[in-house]
PDB file of C-alpha atoms in Angstrom:
ATOM      1  CA  MET A   1      44.767   3.085  34.262  1.00 47.00           C
ATOM      2  CA  GLU A   2      45.947  -0.236  32.735  1.00 54.00           C
ATOM      3  CA  TYR A   3      43.795  -2.719  31.248  1.00 56.00           C
ATOM      4  CA  ASN A   4      44.973  -6.280  32.010  1.00 56.00           C
ATOM      5  CA  SER A   5      43.112  -9.015  30.209  1.00 54.00           C
ATOM      6  CA  VAL A   6      43.061 -12.479  31.695  1.00 57.00           C
ATOM      7  CA  GLU A   7      42.255 -14.083  28.232  1.00 60.00           C
ATOM      8  CA  PRO A   8      43.611 -12.078  25.290  1.00 60.00           C
ATOM      9  CA  GLU A   9      42.042 -14.757  23.035  1.00 65.00           C
ATOM     10  CA  ALA A  10      38.521 -13.769  24.253  1.00 62.00           C
ATOM     11  CA  ASP A  11      39.370 -10.250  23.400  1.00 69.00           C
ATOM     12  CA  LEU A  12      40.333 -11.211  19.854  1.00 69.00           C
ATOM     13  CA  ILE A  13      37.011 -13.492  19.507  1.00 74.00           C
ATOM     14  CA  ASP A  14      35.029 -10.433  20.658  1.00 83.00           C
ATOM     15  CA  LEU A  15      36.743  -8.154  18.248  1.00 85.00           C
ATOM     16  CA  ASP A  16      36.184 -10.636  15.342  1.00 85.00           C
ATOM     17  CA  HIS A  17      32.618 -10.999  16.379  1.00 86.00           C
ATOM     18  CA  ARG A  18      32.046  -7.245  16.359  1.00 89.00           C
ATOM     19  CA  LYS A  19      33.733  -6.880  13.017  1.00 91.00           C
ATOM     20  CA  HIS A  20      31.469  -9.509  11.656  1.00 90.00           C
ATOM     21  CA  LEU A  21      28.433  -7.641  13.018  1.00 91.00           C
ATOM     22  CA  VAL A  22      29.555  -4.243  11.405  1.00 91.00           C
ATOM     23  CA  ASP A  23      30.164  -5.967   8.107  1.00 92.00           C
ATOM     24  CA  ALA A  24      26.623  -7.677   8.315  1.00 92.00           C
ATOM     25  CA  LEU A  25      25.118  -4.262   9.053  1.00 89.00           C
ATOM     26  CA  HIS A  26      26.770  -2.607   6.126  1.00 88.00           C
ATOM     27  CA  THR A  27      25.691  -5.489   3.861  1.00 90.00           C
ATOM     28  CA  ALA A  28      22.075  -5.197   5.009  1.00 88.00           C
ATOM     29  CA  SER A  29      22.117  -1.480   4.533  1.00 81.00           C
ATOM     30  CA  ARG A  30      23.503  -1.816   0.953  1.00 83.00           C
ATOM     31  CA  ASP A  31      20.894  -4.401   0.163  1.00 86.00           C
ATOM     32  CA  TYR A  32      18.147  -2.309   1.548  1.00 82.00           C
ATOM     33  CA  ASP A  33      19.137   0.707  -0.490  1.00 77.00           C
ATOM     34  CA  ARG A  34      19.459  -1.410  -3.568  1.00 83.00           C
ATOM     35  CA  ASN A  35      16.072  -2.885  -3.173  1.00 83.00           C
ATOM     36  CA  LEU A  36      14.410   0.421  -2.404  1.00 77.00           C
ATOM     37  CA  LEU A  37      15.960   2.011  -5.542  1.00 78.00           C
ATOM     38  CA  THR A  38      14.679  -0.933  -7.598  1.00 83.00           C
ATOM     39  CA  LEU A  39      11.124  -0.386  -6.204  1.00 81.00           C
ATOM     40  CA  ALA A  40      11.322   3.289  -6.995  1.00 77.00           C
ATOM     41  CA  ALA A  41      12.372   2.767 -10.461  1.00 80.00           C
ATOM     42  CA  GLY A  42       9.658   0.122 -11.033  1.00 84.00           C
ATOM     43  CA  ALA A  43       6.902   2.379  -9.510  1.00 81.00           C
ATOM     44  CA  LEU A  44       8.087   5.269 -11.657  1.00 80.00           C
ATOM     45  CA  GLY A  45       8.298   3.135 -14.776  1.00 83.00           C
ATOM     46  CA  LEU A  46       4.723   1.758 -14.145  1.00 84.00           C
ATOM     47  CA  SER A  47       3.294   5.294 -13.558  1.00 81.00           C
ATOM     48  CA  THR A  48       4.754   6.473 -16.847  1.00 81.00           C
ATOM     49  CA  THR A  49       3.516   3.421 -18.681  1.00 85.00           C
ATOM     50  CA  PHE A  50       0.110   3.932 -17.208  1.00 81.00           C
ATOM     51  CA  VAL A  51      -0.173   7.533 -18.287  1.00 79.00           C
ATOM     52  CA  HIS A  52       1.288   6.700 -21.812  1.00 78.00           C
ATOM     53  CA  ASN A  53      -1.052   3.865 -22.515  1.00 80.00           C
ATOM     54  CA  ILE A  54      -4.291   4.180 -20.424  1.00 77.00           C
ATOM     55  CA  ALA A  55      -4.592   7.785 -19.326  1.00 77.00           C
ATOM     56  CA  SER A  56      -3.061   9.573 -22.356  1.00 76.00           C
ATOM     57  CA  HIS A  57      -4.533  12.970 -21.323  1.00 80.00           C
ATOM     58  CA  PRO A  58      -4.289  13.505 -17.663  1.00 75.00           C
ATOM     59  CA  ARG A  59      -6.322  16.210 -16.169  1.00 80.00           C
ATOM     60  CA  TYR A  60      -3.820  17.377 -13.478  1.00 77.00           C
ATOM     61  CA  THR A  61      -0.466  17.400 -15.235  1.00 78.00           C
ATOM     62  CA  TRP A  62       0.995  19.671 -12.516  1.00 82.00           C
ATOM     63  CA  ALA A  63       0.296  17.208  -9.842  1.00 79.00           C
ATOM     64  CA  LEU A  64       1.739  14.336 -12.010  1.00 78.00           C
ATOM     65  CA  LEU A  65       4.930  16.184 -12.635  1.00 82.00           C
ATOM     66  CA  PHE A  66       5.214  17.063  -9.020  1.00 84.00           C
ATOM     67  CA  ALA A  67       4.815  13.361  -8.015  1.00 80.00           C
ATOM     68  CA  TRP A  68       7.370  12.278 -10.537  1.00 80.00           C
ATOM     69  CA  VAL A  69       9.939  14.905  -9.379  1.00 83.00           C
ATOM     70  CA  PHE A  70       9.545  14.271  -5.703  1.00 82.00           C
ATOM     71  CA  PHE A  71       9.063  10.412  -5.762  1.00 78.00           C
ATOM     72  CA  PRO A  72      12.609   9.606  -6.555  1.00 74.00           C
ATOM     73  CA  CYS A  73      13.771  12.446  -4.159  1.00 78.00           C
ATOM     74  CA  GLU A  74      11.942  10.793  -1.326  1.00 74.00           C
ATOM     75  CA  PHE A  75      13.472   7.441  -2.002  1.00 70.00           C
ATOM     76  CA  VAL A  76      16.931   8.842  -2.145  1.00 72.00           C
ATOM     77  CA  ARG A  77      16.233  10.659   1.217  1.00 74.00           C
ATOM     78  CA  CYS A  78      14.885   7.452   2.659  1.00 68.00           C
ATOM     79  CA  SER A  79      17.908   5.425   1.552  1.00 62.00           C
ATOM     80  CA  ASP A  80      20.387   7.986   2.906  1.00 64.00           C
ATOM     81  CA  LEU A  81      18.636   8.096   6.243  1.00 60.00           C
ATOM     82  CA  ALA A  82      18.558   4.300   6.390  1.00 57.00           C
ATOM     83  CA  ALA A  83      22.405   4.238   5.769  1.00 56.00           C
ATOM     84  CA  TYR A  84      22.855   5.909   9.130  1.00 54.00           C
TER      85      TYR A  84
END
């Protein structure tokens, strides 16, 4: 089965447009990941500052450590899922 295009220029325009859309998707995904990691780092920094300066003797340290360990893991997981 042969493909005979009447207007080869139209195919090139469509191909260029598709490449532009794919590049835009990659750029948006990269920016989303960067912003998500910035938010995660900021939230983790705020929580450690809060514990250090305000609540210097937390009651449930195991819960705090659990949250600090899994909070960045969740952001990494979400950014990996968003990349696909």
